[in-house]
């Protein structure tokens, strides 16, 4: 804990103030905007900020570009629903405490998935995560316990006030977000976080230097499944009905990757910014235009634009520009969310995914 | 026995079409080290193009390829020239996955906007009529599609191994810097390769659309299968992709016959997982997946 307070102390006053303001804004948001449509958009935004952070916490730090994290979302959603139904739990606020249990189920799934997928590297890893993802989706469609294609009904709170119905979900999502950000903020400043970065930069060299590569990357993979599984549980509780294709949704992984890259991979703020902007746009278009196509097109175009104009993501690009204007010396290796007291870490923000080494040629 | 034979024949015939689509994917990877996630939606686009030509202009599906193949070729060159060329050497594979994924969802959105979510299937006399072989009926399109796929794969091999361009392509594949040094315009080779890799989806998409009901969503399933095939075959190896396509689709057809079609798809990915656990380089891969 002392390490934690030390890192807190190392934060600049401005940053601390920004965090306090952000927490305050999130806390009062549903009291100011009471329109249920707005709060629902906000719930999804918080949920995707949390899940993007988790995705970034694994993929952004380790360089293993997972397109299978939606597995954990689905496992969390199904675990939550099946437990709540089997034990005939009453749909009250207490049911939110089932979220961490669902998260643990997701972690168990992640041990199995990771044990297979992490044997491979680079593009093979990407493809095998897609493959394993489809195995889980097909299981969702074909097992008895998941209810097959007709999905499962989730108990819905019936006696909550309609006007403030969304608020418990909102605060659950906010707590999930807070937990996830804190988790990755701590990991990022820990030896474990540095070991992960060393794997991203050069796995063989990290192994040579004595980093327990396998254990570190598998642990990081499993840890990242926890918030995603909890988000899946929250999603199930909020929506009230789950289907294999809505919780094992291949677009989720793409969304997390895009949100992370748009914001800035490997940074704490990046996936938060990407998540709040892109998910709000998506939910808005979904609810008001009820047109998924336009959303897909906008999404793709925004993404291409960011990739080619701000290949490092919004946060590192903006931070770099501000620092340059201020005349602070900053190499391409500056870290958006770190401060100057941190020891220099190699190439944290610029590294899009895999490694700091060039191509193999 | 006749069921088994039928499953094998079915697998070989459809496998050849997958081999064609996968060959395009693996060819692109071999030369440029980029993975084209859009290959799935491009196949669907090929199917929609054939649909438009046959329904609105009354052009025969096979004759329509004379138009759709060049169109898809130009599109492929455009993607390479406009987007992929700008990718830096760093993180190229992962970045290419994202860029082509973005291209895929844009195309999916556009196709869904134009054609709607309803399923379509291409029709022609050879789709509706069947030949009687070994005691079962097989629509002509399976046979014609097989002939088309084998013919196009043959042409691909001819281009790769018997032409000046093929030599430049293989040189770029082996060593980009050395290829540049001996005067090969690597950018041009890359653009044409991407064009060829995408052009095959016109033919693949036509046969796919004639044998399967499709909509813009079919691309997710397609690209997952194609990636599975390409990985199993060893990235960059066209022969490997062909072997893996036929093998996988025969296995799928057999499981589908003796067990159930839903689990057949599961087997498809299970094979991938099992093979990669044992052999991370794929079934036919020569060397271990390159270390960074």
XYZ file of C-alpha atoms in Angstrom:
653
model
C 0.000 0.000 0.000
C 2.888 2.325 0.691
C 3.941 1.922 -2.921
C 0.478 3.030 -3.894
C 0.504 6.153 -1.761
C 3.962 6.935 -3.094
C 2.749 6.787 -6.655
C -0.217 8.921 -5.697
C 2.161 11.471 -4.276
C 4.208 11.389 -7.441
C 1.240 12.667 -9.416
C 1.329 16.312 -10.260
C -1.314 18.568 -8.724
C -2.884 19.283 -12.092
C -3.275 15.599 -12.816
C -4.726 14.925 -9.393
C -7.207 17.751 -9.938
C -8.167 16.314 -13.331
C -8.840 12.920 -11.744
C -10.967 14.475 -8.994
C -12.960 16.486 -11.547
C -13.480 13.389 -13.714
C -14.755 11.397 -10.741
C -17.067 14.240 -9.738
C -18.458 14.573 -13.265
C -19.107 10.848 -13.483
C -20.732 10.858 -10.030
C -23.218 13.659 -10.690
C -23.869 12.939 -14.359
C -27.096 10.896 -13.916
C -28.423 13.464 -11.435
C -28.075 16.226 -14.013
C -29.046 14.241 -17.118
C -32.086 12.273 -16.066
C -33.279 11.305 -19.531
C -33.145 7.462 -19.558
C -31.832 7.441 -23.119
C -28.916 9.630 -22.123
C -28.103 7.542 -19.063
C -28.256 4.381 -21.116
C -25.738 5.831 -23.563
C -23.614 6.784 -20.561
C -23.765 3.253 -19.132
C -22.491 1.821 -22.394
C -19.795 4.464 -22.603
C -18.568 3.627 -19.084
C -18.723 -0.079 -19.820
C -16.677 0.268 -22.974
C -14.195 2.606 -21.326
C -13.613 -0.111 -18.727
C -13.377 -2.951 -21.221
C -11.118 -0.979 -23.581
C -8.858 -0.254 -20.636
C -8.688 -3.953 -19.863
C -8.024 -4.797 -23.502
C -5.330 -2.152 -23.652
C -3.927 -3.362 -20.350
C -3.211 -6.690 -21.965
C -2.747 -6.041 -25.684
C -1.256 -2.576 -25.428
C 1.305 -3.613 -22.849
C 2.230 -7.084 -24.052
C 1.966 -6.570 -27.806
C -0.271 -9.629 -28.077
C -3.082 -8.343 -30.180
C -6.073 -10.284 -28.901
C -9.223 -10.383 -30.975
C -10.764 -12.903 -28.598
C -11.536 -10.865 -25.495
C -15.232 -10.959 -26.351
C -15.016 -14.567 -25.147
C -14.707 -13.235 -21.605
C -17.559 -10.799 -22.095
C -19.761 -13.709 -23.164
C -18.575 -16.044 -20.421
C -19.252 -13.331 -17.833
C -22.726 -12.686 -19.225
C -23.646 -16.368 -19.287
C -22.131 -17.091 -15.863
C -24.096 -14.207 -14.360
C -27.369 -15.241 -15.994
C -27.076 -18.956 -15.303
C -26.123 -18.465 -11.645
C -28.868 -15.897 -11.072
C -31.458 -18.177 -12.675
C -30.336 -21.434 -11.089
C -30.269 -20.043 -7.586
C -33.449 -18.063 -8.245
C -31.810 -14.870 -7.070
C -34.067 -11.880 -6.673
C -33.322 -9.060 -9.137
C -32.277 -6.430 -6.634
C -29.210 -4.269 -6.223
C -27.587 -7.179 -4.416
C -27.367 -8.968 -7.740
C -24.592 -6.565 -8.731
C -22.360 -8.454 -6.308
C -22.593 -11.381 -8.683
C -20.520 -9.393 -11.193
C -17.149 -10.269 -9.628
C -18.196 -13.920 -9.546
C -18.904 -13.731 -13.271
C -15.524 -12.056 -13.640
C -13.862 -15.011 -11.947
C -15.577 -17.395 -14.359
C -14.186 -15.297 -17.205
C -10.720 -15.583 -15.657
C -11.040 -19.356 -15.500
C -11.958 -19.376 -19.187
C -8.973 -17.114 -19.833
C -6.583 -19.615 -18.269
C -7.668 -22.219 -20.824
C -7.764 -19.834 -23.770
C -4.451 -18.258 -22.856
C -2.731 -21.600 -22.347
C -3.486 -22.427 -25.983
C -3.387 -19.057 -27.713
C -0.283 -17.639 -26.043
C 1.827 -20.447 -27.487
C 1.644 -18.583 -30.767
C 2.856 -15.125 -31.659
C 1.995 -12.118 -33.773
C -0.499 -12.742 -36.547
C -0.912 -16.405 -35.645
C -1.970 -15.277 -32.184
C -4.481 -12.840 -33.689
C -5.980 -15.535 -35.860
C -6.073 -18.195 -33.168
C -7.901 -15.829 -30.812
C -10.493 -15.295 -33.545
C -10.734 -19.071 -33.984
C -11.183 -19.763 -30.265
C -13.693 -16.938 -30.106
C -15.837 -18.671 -32.718
C -15.569 -21.941 -30.787
C -17.089 -20.191 -27.768
C -19.779 -18.537 -29.852
C -20.698 -21.895 -31.385
C -20.806 -23.449 -27.933
C -23.189 -20.675 -26.929
C -25.386 -21.599 -29.874
C -25.259 -25.345 -29.275
C -25.079 -26.099 -25.565
C -28.185 -26.774 -23.528
C -27.042 -24.734 -20.557
C -26.845 -21.560 -22.675
C -30.289 -21.989 -24.125
C -28.922 -22.171 -27.682
C -29.962 -19.605 -30.268
C -33.032 -18.551 -28.293
C -30.747 -17.262 -25.572
C -31.498 -16.800 -21.891
C -33.814 -14.538 -19.979
C -32.162 -12.518 -17.220
C -34.206 -11.504 -14.152
C -35.099 -7.816 -14.411
C -35.808 -5.568 -11.429
C -39.560 -4.967 -11.570
C -40.151 -2.594 -8.671
C -37.502 0.005 -9.471
C -38.686 3.502 -10.235
C -38.823 3.887 -14.013
C -37.347 7.394 -13.920
C -34.203 6.327 -12.087
C -34.156 2.743 -13.345
C -30.801 3.159 -15.061
C -29.005 4.705 -12.103
C -27.949 1.518 -10.285
C -26.557 0.172 -13.563
C -24.838 3.463 -14.166
C -23.084 3.455 -10.817
C -22.170 -0.211 -11.152
C -20.545 0.629 -14.489
C -18.806 3.626 -12.918
C -17.391 1.480 -10.118
C -16.272 -1.114 -12.657
C -14.529 1.638 -14.585
C -12.875 3.045 -11.495
C -11.678 -0.386 -10.445
C -10.278 -1.172 -13.909
C -8.453 2.124 -14.281
C -6.964 1.849 -10.802
C -5.923 -1.745 -11.510
C -4.068 -0.799 -14.665
C -2.657 2.338 -13.159
C -1.082 0.193 -10.445
C 0.052 -2.510 -12.895
C 1.613 0.083 -15.138
C 3.783 1.326 -12.290
C 4.713 -2.126 -11.039
C 7.551 -4.472 -11.874
C 4.958 -6.717 -13.462
C 3.974 -3.906 -15.819
C 7.593 -3.371 -16.809
C 8.032 -7.084 -17.448
C 5.013 -6.961 -19.736
C 6.503 -4.043 -21.646
C 9.768 -5.908 -22.000
C 7.863 -8.799 -23.560
C 6.268 -6.395 -25.998
C 9.593 -4.903 -26.962
C 11.546 -8.129 -27.338
C 10.224 -11.342 -25.923
C 13.380 -13.374 -26.485
C 15.593 -10.790 -24.888
C 13.189 -10.491 -21.960
C 13.426 -14.233 -21.510
C 17.176 -14.017 -21.665
C 17.160 -11.332 -18.987
C 15.246 -13.626 -16.684
C 11.681 -12.396 -17.107
C 9.339 -15.358 -16.519
C 7.783 -14.667 -19.903
C 5.143 -17.372 -19.956
C 3.884 -16.664 -16.451
C 3.813 -12.900 -16.991
C 1.920 -12.940 -20.246
C -0.552 -15.592 -19.105
C -1.216 -13.699 -15.863
C -1.746 -10.458 -17.760
C -4.140 -12.232 -20.102
C -6.121 -13.745 -17.227
C -6.217 -10.493 -15.251
C -7.573 -8.607 -18.262
C -10.441 -11.103 -18.495
C -11.772 -10.066 -15.084
C -13.123 -6.581 -15.885
C -14.359 -7.810 -19.273
C -16.283 -10.655 -17.620
C -17.806 -8.241 -15.116
C -18.842 -5.953 -17.955
C -20.515 -8.921 -19.642
C -22.474 -9.613 -16.458
C -23.527 -5.987 -16.190
C -24.562 -6.002 -19.836
C -26.718 -9.100 -19.264
C -28.404 -7.562 -16.214
C -29.049 -4.296 -18.054
C -30.395 -5.793 -21.286
C -32.433 -8.557 -19.653
C -31.990 -11.073 -22.452
C -28.804 -12.546 -23.853
C -28.119 -14.342 -27.113
C -24.881 -15.994 -28.250
C -24.351 -13.391 -30.954
C -24.977 -10.382 -28.695
C -22.562 -11.340 -25.915
C -20.037 -13.300 -27.996
C -19.972 -10.379 -30.397
C -16.969 -10.195 -32.737
C -17.457 -6.445 -33.097
C -16.561 -5.988 -29.420
C -12.936 -6.841 -29.953
C -12.749 -4.588 -32.934
C -14.355 -1.816 -30.890
C -11.877 -2.215 -28.054
C -8.973 -2.216 -30.480
C -10.274 0.862 -32.281
C -11.068 2.738 -29.065
C -7.625 1.979 -27.728
C -5.815 2.924 -30.913
C -7.857 6.037 -31.493
C -7.129 7.211 -27.955
C -3.547 6.022 -27.794
C -2.392 2.481 -27.139
C -0.357 1.789 -24.035
C -1.643 4.883 -22.244
C -4.140 4.979 -19.385
C -6.173 7.863 -20.781
C -6.198 6.641 -24.393
C -8.783 3.857 -24.131
C -10.900 6.045 -21.831
C -11.011 8.832 -24.375
C -11.527 6.463 -27.304
C -14.191 4.577 -25.364
C -16.241 7.571 -24.322
C -16.171 9.171 -27.770
C -16.717 6.127 -29.989
C -19.176 4.270 -27.779
C -21.306 7.381 -27.265
C -21.409 7.912 -31.018
C -22.295 4.280 -31.576
C -25.096 4.253 -29.007
C -26.398 7.584 -30.263
C -26.568 6.362 -33.854
C -28.103 3.110 -32.671
C -30.841 4.781 -30.671
C -31.621 7.791 -32.807
C -30.914 6.596 -36.314
C -31.470 2.923 -35.599
C -29.051 2.495 -38.434
C -26.096 0.216 -37.880
C -24.776 0.672 -41.419
C -24.084 4.382 -41.130
C -22.386 3.648 -37.852
C -20.155 1.009 -39.417
C -19.175 3.369 -42.211
C -18.463 6.273 -39.852
C -16.528 3.975 -37.559
C -14.351 2.669 -40.357
C -13.693 6.111 -41.804
C -12.855 7.663 -38.423
C -10.530 4.819 -37.723
C -8.707 5.080 -41.047
C -8.419 8.824 -40.591
C -6.891 8.429 -37.135
C -4.562 5.676 -38.308
C -3.103 7.756 -41.072
C -3.145 11.191 -39.511
C -2.491 10.348 -35.897
C -0.935 6.911 -36.026
C -0.009 7.121 -32.369
C -3.563 7.903 -31.267
C -5.127 11.136 -30.058
C -3.606 11.308 -26.574
C 0.082 10.860 -27.473
C -0.277 13.137 -30.511
C -1.916 15.913 -28.526
C 0.430 15.561 -25.575
C 3.403 15.589 -27.925
C 2.119 18.730 -29.644
C 1.514 20.501 -26.328
C 4.943 19.590 -25.006
C 6.592 20.738 -28.212
C 4.814 24.073 -27.973
C 5.884 24.483 -24.387
C 9.396 23.638 -25.409
C 9.622 20.684 -23.039
C 12.180 18.341 -24.471
C 10.347 15.248 -25.561
C 11.535 12.420 -27.666
C 9.326 10.026 -29.492
C 9.536 7.973 -26.331
C 7.591 10.230 -23.995
C 4.714 8.641 -22.169
C 1.445 10.476 -22.232
C 0.371 9.597 -18.750
C 3.649 9.401 -16.974
C 5.425 12.301 -15.431
C 9.025 13.303 -15.492
C 9.909 11.572 -12.248
C 9.231 8.207 -13.790
C 12.273 6.366 -15.071
C 12.341 6.499 -18.831
C 10.572 3.544 -20.336
C 11.448 2.705 -23.878
C 9.038 3.768 -26.532
C 5.794 3.351 -24.751
C 3.376 5.375 -26.739
C 4.671 5.250 -30.227
C 4.748 1.475 -30.274
C 1.567 0.592 -31.993
C 1.470 -3.020 -31.323
C 4.084 -5.559 -31.381
C 7.583 -4.424 -30.796
C 10.018 -1.635 -30.921
C 12.276 -3.469 -33.275
C 11.831 -2.768 -36.935
C 10.672 -5.204 -39.515
C 12.579 -8.387 -39.900
C 14.259 -7.387 -43.113
C -20.127 -45.575 -48.061
C -22.005 -43.493 -50.569
C -22.549 -40.880 -47.849
C -18.838 -40.829 -47.161
C -18.005 -40.527 -50.842
C -20.491 -37.750 -51.182
C -18.974 -35.875 -48.256
C -15.494 -36.231 -49.728
C -16.562 -35.064 -53.172
C -18.485 -32.189 -51.653
C -15.467 -31.215 -49.581
C -13.064 -31.361 -52.506
C -15.320 -29.334 -54.800
C -16.074 -26.566 -52.296
C -12.528 -26.797 -50.960
C -11.179 -25.817 -54.357
C -13.173 -22.582 -54.263
C -11.936 -21.812 -50.759
C -8.448 -22.624 -52.008
C -8.818 -19.905 -54.631
C -9.960 -17.289 -52.097
C -7.307 -18.342 -49.587
C -4.615 -18.290 -52.270
C -5.294 -14.579 -52.758
C -4.974 -13.965 -49.034
C -1.775 -15.919 -48.620
C -0.231 -14.438 -51.781
C -0.742 -10.953 -50.389
C 0.791 -12.003 -47.092
C 3.735 -13.667 -48.768
C 4.753 -10.579 -50.703
C 3.824 -7.761 -48.361
C 3.552 -9.313 -44.900
C 0.104 -7.841 -44.504
C -3.049 -9.733 -43.600
C -6.072 -8.663 -45.580
C -9.015 -9.022 -43.199
C -11.206 -7.481 -45.895
C -10.842 -10.634 -48.010
C -14.103 -11.989 -46.532
C -16.201 -8.941 -47.380
C -14.494 -8.699 -50.782
C -15.743 -12.226 -51.541
C -19.227 -11.067 -50.558
C -18.774 -7.963 -52.716
C -17.822 -10.257 -55.611
C -21.024 -12.190 -55.041
C -23.112 -8.992 -54.981
C -21.445 -7.741 -58.172
C -22.320 -11.000 -59.925
C -25.842 -10.677 -58.553
C -26.259 -7.167 -59.945
C -24.883 -8.162 -63.343
C -27.062 -11.258 -63.608
C -30.312 -9.813 -62.245
C -30.230 -6.285 -63.614
C -28.275 -6.751 -66.831
C -29.019 -10.396 -67.520
C -25.365 -11.309 -67.853
C -24.473 -14.942 -67.207
C -22.582 -15.526 -63.958
C -19.476 -16.919 -65.628
C -19.507 -14.339 -68.434
C -19.894 -11.633 -65.782
C -16.497 -12.571 -64.389
C -14.952 -10.861 -67.409
C -16.250 -7.655 -65.857
C -16.034 -8.409 -62.122
C -12.487 -9.789 -62.060
C -10.947 -6.597 -63.497
C -13.155 -4.478 -61.222
C -11.948 -6.342 -58.144
C -8.372 -6.166 -59.429
C -8.594 -2.383 -59.653
C -10.139 -2.240 -56.175
C -7.270 -4.309 -54.803
C -4.681 -2.071 -56.424
C -6.561 0.905 -54.981
C -6.476 -0.487 -51.444
C -2.763 -1.177 -51.714
C -1.993 2.182 -53.303
C -4.249 4.281 -51.127
C -3.835 2.611 -47.749
C -1.452 -0.280 -47.340
C 1.461 1.456 -49.042
C 1.399 4.114 -46.342
C 1.914 1.642 -43.514
C 5.341 1.852 -41.992
C 7.519 -1.204 -41.651
C 7.028 -1.186 -37.896
C 4.063 -3.157 -36.582
C 3.103 -3.795 -40.158
C 1.175 -7.039 -39.680
C -0.955 -5.793 -36.824
C -1.547 -2.428 -38.429
C -2.542 -4.100 -41.665
C -5.070 -6.212 -39.768
C -6.626 -3.065 -38.353
C -6.604 -1.070 -41.571
C -8.142 -3.860 -43.602
C -10.617 -4.514 -40.789
C -11.681 -0.882 -41.082
C -11.985 -1.297 -44.864
C -14.065 -4.415 -44.227
C -16.548 -2.718 -41.930
C -16.890 0.240 -44.302
C -17.642 -2.138 -47.181
C -20.004 -4.123 -44.970
C -21.877 -0.957 -44.036
C -22.127 0.136 -47.662
C -23.304 -3.279 -48.889
C -25.844 -3.560 -46.092
C -27.098 -0.066 -46.885
C -27.553 -0.917 -50.570
C -28.800 -4.495 -50.423
C -30.325 -4.739 -46.944
C -29.947 -7.599 -44.525
C -31.931 -10.138 -46.577
C -30.204 -13.248 -47.831
C -29.586 -13.544 -51.565
C -28.478 -16.409 -53.706
C -27.272 -16.330 -57.286
C -29.277 -18.377 -59.731
C -28.681 -19.771 -63.195
C -29.606 -23.020 -64.894
C -26.458 -24.708 -63.600
C -27.352 -23.720 -60.054
C -30.813 -25.282 -60.282
C -29.990 -28.396 -62.299
C -27.996 -31.312 -61.017
C -25.979 -34.116 -62.448
C -26.316 -37.648 -61.222
C -23.002 -39.093 -60.035
C -22.230 -42.038 -57.776
C -25.863 -42.313 -56.795
C -26.474 -38.733 -55.703
C -27.356 -35.430 -57.264
C -24.860 -32.628 -57.472
C -25.721 -29.171 -58.827
C -23.650 -28.345 -61.904
C -22.331 -25.206 -60.242
C -20.177 -27.302 -57.908
C -18.477 -28.925 -60.888
C -18.209 -25.704 -62.885
C -16.934 -23.870 -59.810
C -14.311 -26.558 -59.310
C -13.167 -26.270 -62.921
C -13.057 -22.482 -62.639
C -11.089 -22.598 -59.385
C -8.599 -25.130 -60.707
C -8.219 -23.129 -63.904
C -7.597 -19.879 -62.052
C -5.204 -21.493 -59.584
C -3.361 -22.941 -62.586
C -3.139 -19.474 -64.138
C -1.879 -18.131 -60.841
C 0.869 -20.728 -60.798
C 1.691 -19.900 -64.402
C 1.979 -16.205 -63.565
C 4.135 -16.908 -60.528
C 6.538 -19.368 -62.085
C 6.570 -18.703 -65.816
C 6.433 -14.949 -66.257
C 8.763 -12.034 -65.731
C 6.283 -10.512 -63.266
C 6.158 -13.778 -61.325
C 9.920 -13.729 -60.999
C 9.814 -10.154 -59.716
C 7.072 -11.143 -57.309
C 8.970 -14.090 -55.930
C 12.100 -11.993 -55.663
C 10.212 -9.345 -53.668
C 8.828 -12.104 -51.491
C 12.277 -13.451 -50.705
C 14.126 -10.244 -50.102
C 12.636 -6.837 -50.663
C 15.872 -4.899 -50.432
C 17.743 -7.171 -52.816
C 14.819 -7.082 -55.218
C 14.922 -3.303 -55.171
C 18.660 -3.358 -55.765
C 18.353 -5.405 -58.934
C 15.862 -2.920 -60.312
C 12.503 -4.371 -59.383
C 9.838 -1.773 -58.682
C 8.682 -3.329 -55.414
C 5.798 -0.882 -54.987
C 4.451 -1.797 -58.388
C 4.810 -5.500 -57.677
C 3.013 -5.014 -54.358
C 0.129 -3.147 -56.000
C -0.330 -5.770 -58.706
C -0.055 -8.584 -56.167
C -2.736 -7.015 -54.012
C -4.815 -6.602 -57.160
C -4.438 -10.282 -58.063
C -5.083 -11.382 -54.476
C -8.323 -9.423 -54.466
C -9.294 -10.266 -58.060
C -9.658 -13.954 -57.191
C -12.454 -13.008 -54.793
C -14.595 -12.060 -57.804
C -14.547 -15.664 -58.986
C -14.634 -17.093 -55.468
C -17.511 -14.810 -54.535
C -19.512 -15.784 -57.596
C -19.263 -19.505 -56.824
C -19.816 -18.852 -53.119
C -22.926 -16.805 -53.869
C -24.273 -19.497 -56.184
C -23.777 -22.297 -53.681
C -24.680 -20.460 -50.456
C -27.269 -17.895 -49.444
C -25.361 -14.788 -48.396
C -25.725 -11.289 -46.984
C -23.186 -8.709 -45.942
C -22.795 -10.516 -42.622
C -21.477 -13.658 -44.281
C -18.059 -12.017 -44.371
C -17.278 -12.721 -40.693
C -17.685 -16.442 -41.159
C -15.789 -16.369 -44.452
C -12.776 -14.484 -43.199
C -12.498 -16.672 -40.106
C -12.445 -19.745 -42.308
C -10.004 -18.243 -44.774
C -7.653 -17.183 -41.990
C -7.867 -20.641 -40.449
C -6.980 -22.182 -43.796
C -4.132 -19.790 -44.448
C -2.637 -20.282 -40.994
C -2.952 -24.059 -41.250
C -1.351 -23.997 -44.663
C 1.516 -21.890 -43.380
C 1.307 -18.145 -44.043
C 2.504 -17.262 -47.520
C 2.355 -20.744 -48.986
C -0.147 -21.092 -51.838
C 0.275 -24.857 -52.031
C -0.275 -25.051 -48.284
C -3.445 -22.982 -48.561
C -4.755 -25.295 -51.282
C -3.990 -28.418 -49.259
C -5.481 -26.952 -46.090
C -8.670 -25.787 -47.881
C -9.419 -29.165 -49.326
C -8.507 -30.979 -46.113
C -10.588 -28.713 -43.899
C -13.653 -28.735 -46.118
C -13.533 -32.492 -46.508
C -13.335 -32.844 -42.717
C -16.196 -30.381 -42.335
C -18.332 -32.199 -44.893
C -17.697 -35.556 -43.223
C -18.521 -34.240 -39.747
C -21.564 -32.542 -41.165
C -22.764 -35.781 -42.761
C -22.164 -38.066 -39.813
C -22.787 -35.686 -36.945
C -24.412 -32.305 -37.520
C -23.719 -29.218 -39.627
C -23.555 -26.948 -36.560
C -20.806 -28.961 -34.927
C -18.976 -29.219 -38.235
C -18.078 -25.544 -37.990
C -16.827 -26.106 -34.473
C -14.580 -28.903 -35.713
C -13.152 -26.460 -38.221
C -11.769 -24.257 -35.456
C -10.947 -27.145 -33.154
C -8.605 -28.491 -35.816
C -6.924 -25.092 -35.973
C -6.417 -24.992 -32.219
C -5.134 -28.555 -32.022
C -2.765 -28.162 -34.944
C -1.335 -24.926 -33.603
C -0.758 -26.440 -30.195
C 1.305 -29.172 -31.804
C 2.791 -27.236 -34.708
C 2.727 -23.450 -34.289
C 3.946 -23.002 -37.882
C 0.874 -24.677 -39.374
C 0.453 -28.006 -41.120
C 2.550 -27.202 -44.135
C 4.641 -24.360 -42.747
C 8.329 -24.755 -43.451
C 9.871 -22.672 -40.730
C 8.672 -21.660 -37.316
C 6.605 -18.506 -37.268
C 9.153 -15.795 -37.574
C 10.369 -14.407 -34.339
C 10.179 -10.659 -34.226
